Short mmCIF file of C-alpha atoms in Angstrom, two decimals:
data_model
loop_
_atom_site.label_atom_id
_atom_site.label_comp_id
_atom_site.label_asym_id
_atom_site.label_seq_id
_atom_site.Cartn_x
_atom_site.Cartn_y
_atom_site.Cartn_z
CA MET A 1 7.86 -55.12 -62.68
CA GLU A 2 10.25 -56.69 -60.15
CA ARG A 3 9.57 -53.79 -57.78
CA ILE A 4 5.83 -54.50 -57.80
CA LEU A 5 6.60 -58.04 -56.68
CA LEU A 6 8.82 -56.65 -53.93
CA MET A 7 5.99 -54.37 -52.75
CA VAL A 8 3.59 -57.30 -52.71
CA LEU A 9 5.95 -59.65 -50.85
CA LYS A 10 6.73 -57.08 -48.17
CA SER A 11 3.01 -56.40 -47.69
CA ILE A 12 1.91 -60.04 -47.84
CA PHE A 13 0.28 -60.08 -44.39
CA GLN A 14 -1.67 -56.85 -44.93
CA LEU A 15 -2.58 -57.54 -48.53
CA PRO A 16 -5.71 -59.66 -47.87
CA TYR A 17 -7.18 -56.93 -45.64
CA TRP A 18 -6.34 -54.24 -48.19
CA LEU A 19 -7.96 -56.25 -50.97
CA ILE A 20 -11.12 -56.71 -48.91
CA LEU A 21 -11.35 -52.95 -48.34
CA LEU A 22 -10.52 -52.22 -51.96
CA ASN A 23 -13.32 -54.49 -53.12
CA LYS A 24 -15.77 -52.94 -50.64
CA TYR A 25 -15.00 -49.40 -51.78
CA LYS A 26 -15.23 -50.46 -55.42
CA LYS A 27 -18.57 -52.25 -55.09
CA HIS A 28 -20.29 -49.68 -52.85
CA PRO A 29 -18.67 -46.31 -53.61
CA GLU A 30 -21.80 -44.39 -52.64
CA LYS A 31 -21.51 -45.56 -49.02
CA PHE A 32 -18.15 -43.87 -48.41
CA SER A 33 -16.94 -40.30 -48.77
CA ASP A 34 -14.30 -39.45 -51.35
CA GLN A 35 -12.02 -38.37 -48.50
CA LYS A 36 -12.33 -41.75 -46.73
CA LYS A 37 -11.62 -43.72 -49.91
CA TYR A 38 -8.71 -41.44 -50.77
CA ALA A 39 -7.25 -41.72 -47.26
CA PHE A 40 -7.21 -45.49 -47.65
CA LEU A 41 -5.46 -45.32 -51.04
CA HIS A 42 -2.98 -42.79 -49.65
CA HIS A 43 -2.18 -45.08 -46.69
CA VAL A 44 -1.61 -48.12 -48.92
CA THR A 45 0.51 -46.10 -51.34
CA VAL A 46 2.79 -44.72 -48.63
CA LYS A 47 3.38 -48.24 -47.29
CA ALA A 48 3.94 -49.73 -50.76
CA ASN A 49 6.36 -47.01 -51.84
CA LYS A 50 8.43 -47.36 -48.67
CA ARG A 51 8.54 -51.14 -48.97
CA GLY A 52 9.39 -50.84 -52.65
CA ARG A 53 12.50 -48.79 -51.80
CA VAL A 54 11.18 -45.62 -53.42
CA THR A 55 12.29 -42.29 -51.95
CA LEU A 56 10.17 -39.28 -52.89
CA THR A 57 11.20 -35.65 -53.13
CA CYS A 58 8.22 -33.31 -53.33
CA THR A 59 8.15 -29.51 -53.57
CA GLY A 60 5.54 -26.86 -54.28
CA THR A 61 2.52 -28.23 -52.43
CA GLU A 62 1.95 -24.67 -51.24
CA ASN A 63 1.12 -23.84 -54.87
CA LEU A 64 -1.95 -26.08 -54.84
CA PRO A 65 -5.19 -24.04 -54.78
CA LYS A 66 -6.93 -24.06 -51.42
CA GLU A 67 -10.32 -24.57 -53.08
CA THR A 68 -11.02 -27.80 -54.93
CA GLY A 69 -12.04 -27.92 -58.57
CA TYR A 70 -8.78 -27.72 -60.51
CA VAL A 71 -6.89 -29.75 -63.10
CA LEU A 72 -3.32 -30.98 -62.69
CA TYR A 73 -1.30 -31.26 -65.91
CA GLY A 74 1.98 -33.16 -65.81
CA ASN A 75 4.49 -35.03 -67.91
CA HIS A 76 3.83 -38.77 -68.06
CA GLN A 77 6.53 -41.38 -67.43
CA GLY A 78 4.68 -44.54 -66.49
CA LEU A 79 2.38 -46.45 -64.16
CA PHE A 80 4.06 -45.07 -61.03
CA ASP A 81 2.99 -41.48 -61.78
CA ALA A 82 -0.45 -41.90 -60.21
CA LEU A 83 1.06 -43.50 -57.08
CA LEU A 84 3.44 -40.57 -56.85
CA LEU A 85 0.50 -38.20 -56.63
CA LEU A 86 -1.42 -40.45 -54.25
CA GLU A 87 1.37 -40.02 -51.69
CA THR A 88 2.05 -36.31 -52.17
CA HIS A 89 -1.32 -34.76 -53.09
CA ASP A 90 -3.49 -34.38 -49.98
CA LYS A 91 -6.85 -33.85 -51.70
CA PRO A 92 -8.80 -36.50 -53.63
CA PHE A 93 -8.34 -36.42 -57.39
CA ALA A 94 -9.39 -38.51 -60.37
CA THR A 95 -7.52 -39.19 -63.58
CA VAL A 96 -8.26 -39.22 -67.27
CA SER A 97 -6.53 -42.40 -68.37
CA LYS A 98 -6.30 -44.72 -71.34
CA ILE A 99 -8.82 -47.55 -71.45
CA GLU A 100 -6.01 -50.14 -71.27
CA ILE A 101 -5.65 -49.45 -67.52
CA GLN A 102 -8.81 -51.50 -67.04
CA ASN A 103 -6.84 -54.59 -68.09
CA ILE A 104 -4.36 -54.26 -65.19
CA PRO A 105 -5.46 -56.00 -61.97
CA PHE A 106 -5.40 -53.90 -58.78
CA LEU A 107 -4.56 -50.69 -60.65
CA ARG A 108 -7.94 -50.71 -62.37
CA ASP A 109 -9.59 -50.92 -58.95
CA VAL A 110 -7.50 -48.03 -57.62
CA PHE A 111 -8.43 -45.87 -60.60
CA THR A 112 -12.08 -46.86 -60.28
CA ILE A 113 -12.15 -45.86 -56.60
CA LEU A 114 -10.59 -42.53 -57.54
CA GLY A 115 -13.52 -41.98 -59.91
CA SER A 116 -11.28 -41.89 -62.96
CA LYS A 117 -12.50 -41.76 -66.54
CA PHE A 118 -11.11 -43.88 -69.34
CA ILE A 119 -10.51 -42.67 -72.87
CA VAL A 120 -10.37 -44.70 -76.07
CA ARG A 121 -7.72 -42.67 -77.86
CA GLU A 122 -8.78 -43.85 -81.32
CA ASP A 123 -12.39 -42.73 -80.69
CA VAL A 124 -12.47 -38.94 -80.98
CA ARG A 125 -16.18 -38.69 -80.21
CA GLN A 126 -15.83 -40.74 -77.02
CA SER A 127 -12.80 -38.68 -75.94
CA ILE A 128 -14.70 -35.42 -76.38
CA LYS A 129 -17.61 -36.85 -74.38
CA ILE A 130 -15.29 -37.80 -71.53
CA LEU A 131 -13.62 -34.39 -71.47
CA ASN A 132 -17.05 -32.72 -71.38
CA GLU A 133 -17.92 -34.86 -68.36
CA VAL A 134 -14.66 -33.82 -66.71
CA THR A 135 -15.54 -30.17 -67.29
CA GLU A 136 -18.85 -30.55 -65.47
CA GLU A 137 -17.30 -32.43 -62.55
CA VAL A 138 -14.51 -29.87 -62.16
CA LYS A 139 -17.15 -27.14 -62.02
CA GLN A 140 -18.68 -29.09 -59.11
CA GLY A 141 -15.38 -29.11 -57.24
CA LYS A 142 -13.67 -32.33 -58.31
CA ASN A 143 -9.94 -32.36 -59.05
CA TYR A 144 -8.49 -34.15 -62.06
CA LEU A 145 -5.08 -35.27 -63.29
CA ILE A 146 -4.44 -35.19 -67.03
CA PHE A 147 -1.28 -36.08 -68.97
CA PRO A 148 -1.32 -33.76 -72.03
CA GLU A 149 1.36 -35.73 -73.88
CA GLY A 150 -1.34 -38.31 -74.56
CA THR A 151 0.98 -41.23 -73.79
CA ARG A 152 3.96 -41.83 -71.58
CA SER A 153 7.41 -40.69 -72.62
CA LYS A 154 9.83 -43.50 -73.39
CA ASN A 155 12.89 -41.25 -73.17
CA GLY A 156 13.41 -40.83 -69.45
CA ASN A 157 12.92 -37.24 -68.32
CA GLN A 158 12.55 -35.92 -71.86
CA ILE A 159 8.95 -34.91 -72.45
CA GLN A 160 6.87 -34.92 -75.60
CA GLU A 161 4.77 -32.14 -77.08
CA PHE A 162 1.69 -31.23 -75.02
CA LYS A 163 -1.62 -31.42 -76.87
CA GLY A 164 -3.77 -28.30 -76.71
CA GLY A 165 -7.04 -30.21 -76.78
CA SER A 166 -6.42 -31.69 -73.35
CA PHE A 167 -6.61 -28.20 -71.83
CA LYS A 168 -10.09 -27.41 -73.14
CA CYS A 169 -11.89 -29.05 -70.23
CA ALA A 170 -10.06 -26.76 -67.78
CA MET A 171 -10.71 -23.75 -70.01
CA ASN A 172 -14.41 -24.55 -70.22
CA ALA A 173 -14.58 -25.03 -66.46
CA LYS A 174 -12.66 -21.74 -65.97
CA CYS A 175 -10.69 -23.50 -63.27
CA PRO A 176 -7.08 -23.30 -62.04
CA ILE A 177 -4.49 -25.18 -64.12
CA VAL A 178 -1.69 -26.66 -62.01
CA PRO A 179 1.48 -27.76 -63.87
CA LEU A 180 3.51 -30.54 -62.27
CA ALA A 181 6.94 -31.85 -63.16
CA ILE A 182 7.79 -35.52 -62.64
CA LEU A 183 11.36 -36.84 -62.73
CA ASP A 184 12.67 -40.42 -62.68
CA SER A 185 9.25 -42.01 -62.12
CA TYR A 186 9.95 -44.37 -65.03
CA LYS A 187 12.73 -46.02 -63.00
CA VAL A 188 10.29 -47.50 -60.48
CA PHE A 189 8.33 -49.96 -62.62
CA ASP A 190 9.92 -49.69 -66.06
CA THR A 191 13.42 -50.88 -65.16
CA HIS A 192 14.37 -54.38 -64.03
CA SER A 193 15.69 -53.34 -60.64
CA THR A 194 14.70 -53.32 -56.98
CA LYS A 195 17.56 -51.05 -55.87
CA ARG A 196 16.55 -47.92 -53.96
CA VAL A 197 15.40 -45.25 -56.38
CA GLY A 198 14.70 -41.54 -55.94
CA VAL A 199 11.72 -39.90 -57.64
CA GLN A 200 10.82 -36.21 -57.77
CA ILE A 201 7.53 -34.37 -58.14
CA HIS A 202 7.24 -30.59 -58.23
CA TYR A 203 3.91 -28.74 -58.11
CA LEU A 204 4.38 -25.47 -59.99
CA LYS A 205 2.53 -22.17 -59.67
CA PRO A 206 -1.01 -22.48 -61.06
CA LEU A 207 -2.59 -20.57 -63.88
CA TYR A 208 -5.92 -19.08 -62.85
CA TYR A 209 -8.69 -18.22 -65.29
CA GLU A 210 -7.73 -14.55 -65.26
CA ASP A 211 -4.23 -15.55 -66.34
CA TYR A 212 -5.27 -17.59 -69.37
CA LYS A 213 -8.73 -16.38 -70.40
CA ASN A 214 -7.35 -14.63 -73.50
CA MET A 215 -5.10 -17.53 -74.52
CA LYS A 216 -5.84 -20.32 -76.98
CA SER A 217 -5.56 -23.94 -75.90
CA ASN A 218 -2.32 -24.47 -77.84
CA ASP A 219 -0.81 -21.38 -76.21
CA ILE A 220 -1.67 -22.74 -72.76
CA ALA A 221 -0.20 -26.11 -73.71
CA HIS A 222 3.06 -24.50 -74.81
CA TYR A 223 3.23 -22.38 -71.64
CA VAL A 224 2.68 -25.35 -69.30
CA GLU A 225 5.06 -27.55 -71.28
CA ALA A 226 7.78 -24.88 -71.13
CA ALA A 227 7.34 -24.44 -67.36
CA ILE A 228 7.67 -28.18 -66.79
CA ARG A 229 10.66 -28.46 -69.11
CA GLN A 230 12.40 -25.69 -67.21
CA LYS A 231 11.74 -27.30 -63.84
CA ILE A 232 13.02 -30.66 -65.06
CA ALA A 233 16.19 -29.01 -66.39
CA GLU A 234 16.75 -27.31 -63.02
CA SER A 235 16.13 -30.49 -61.03
CA GLU A 236 18.09 -33.14 -62.92
#
């Protein structure tokens, strides 16, 4: 967490203004467009990442569907993953995240402004309800980020098995599925260092409904997992 402190210290004069805006967007979300709120979060993230000595390498943004209403599925390495997307993904998106995020100051506000949903992993009924809500919002054109491992990997760039159930909301929405590969994100906040660190994100070719309509959720999970594993192997 030393890098978070570095980001804060280097932004100390702008931080009060940012917090005022953050609180305004959180309290009165209906008064501001998703694009305006997202532009603010993008701006803060770019500044924070630069001041935190994080260098990003991003490829594949041309693979992102031109129309909104898709779900991004990526490997999960830690708290920095969402900030990685906030800098490199130009369209607003929300996340499906664990309920514990709501206990982390500042981050909970960022996720709330994004319109994220929070899952209690031990409560299957609540999780299904949330994923059904995601389905309906994706149909209406909202983009979502989901980590199908269910929890972050604690083994660097090695990823865990993807869970088929997490793909059902995209299947029910009949929307594009966009795989994304994340490398070295865990080094930003999960190591005790403030040395310059390089992080990679790669947006892979999407699966459209016509590509997966005859596949089962576990088959889609295995396909996306394999594509991400291959990209990580090529990029390390």
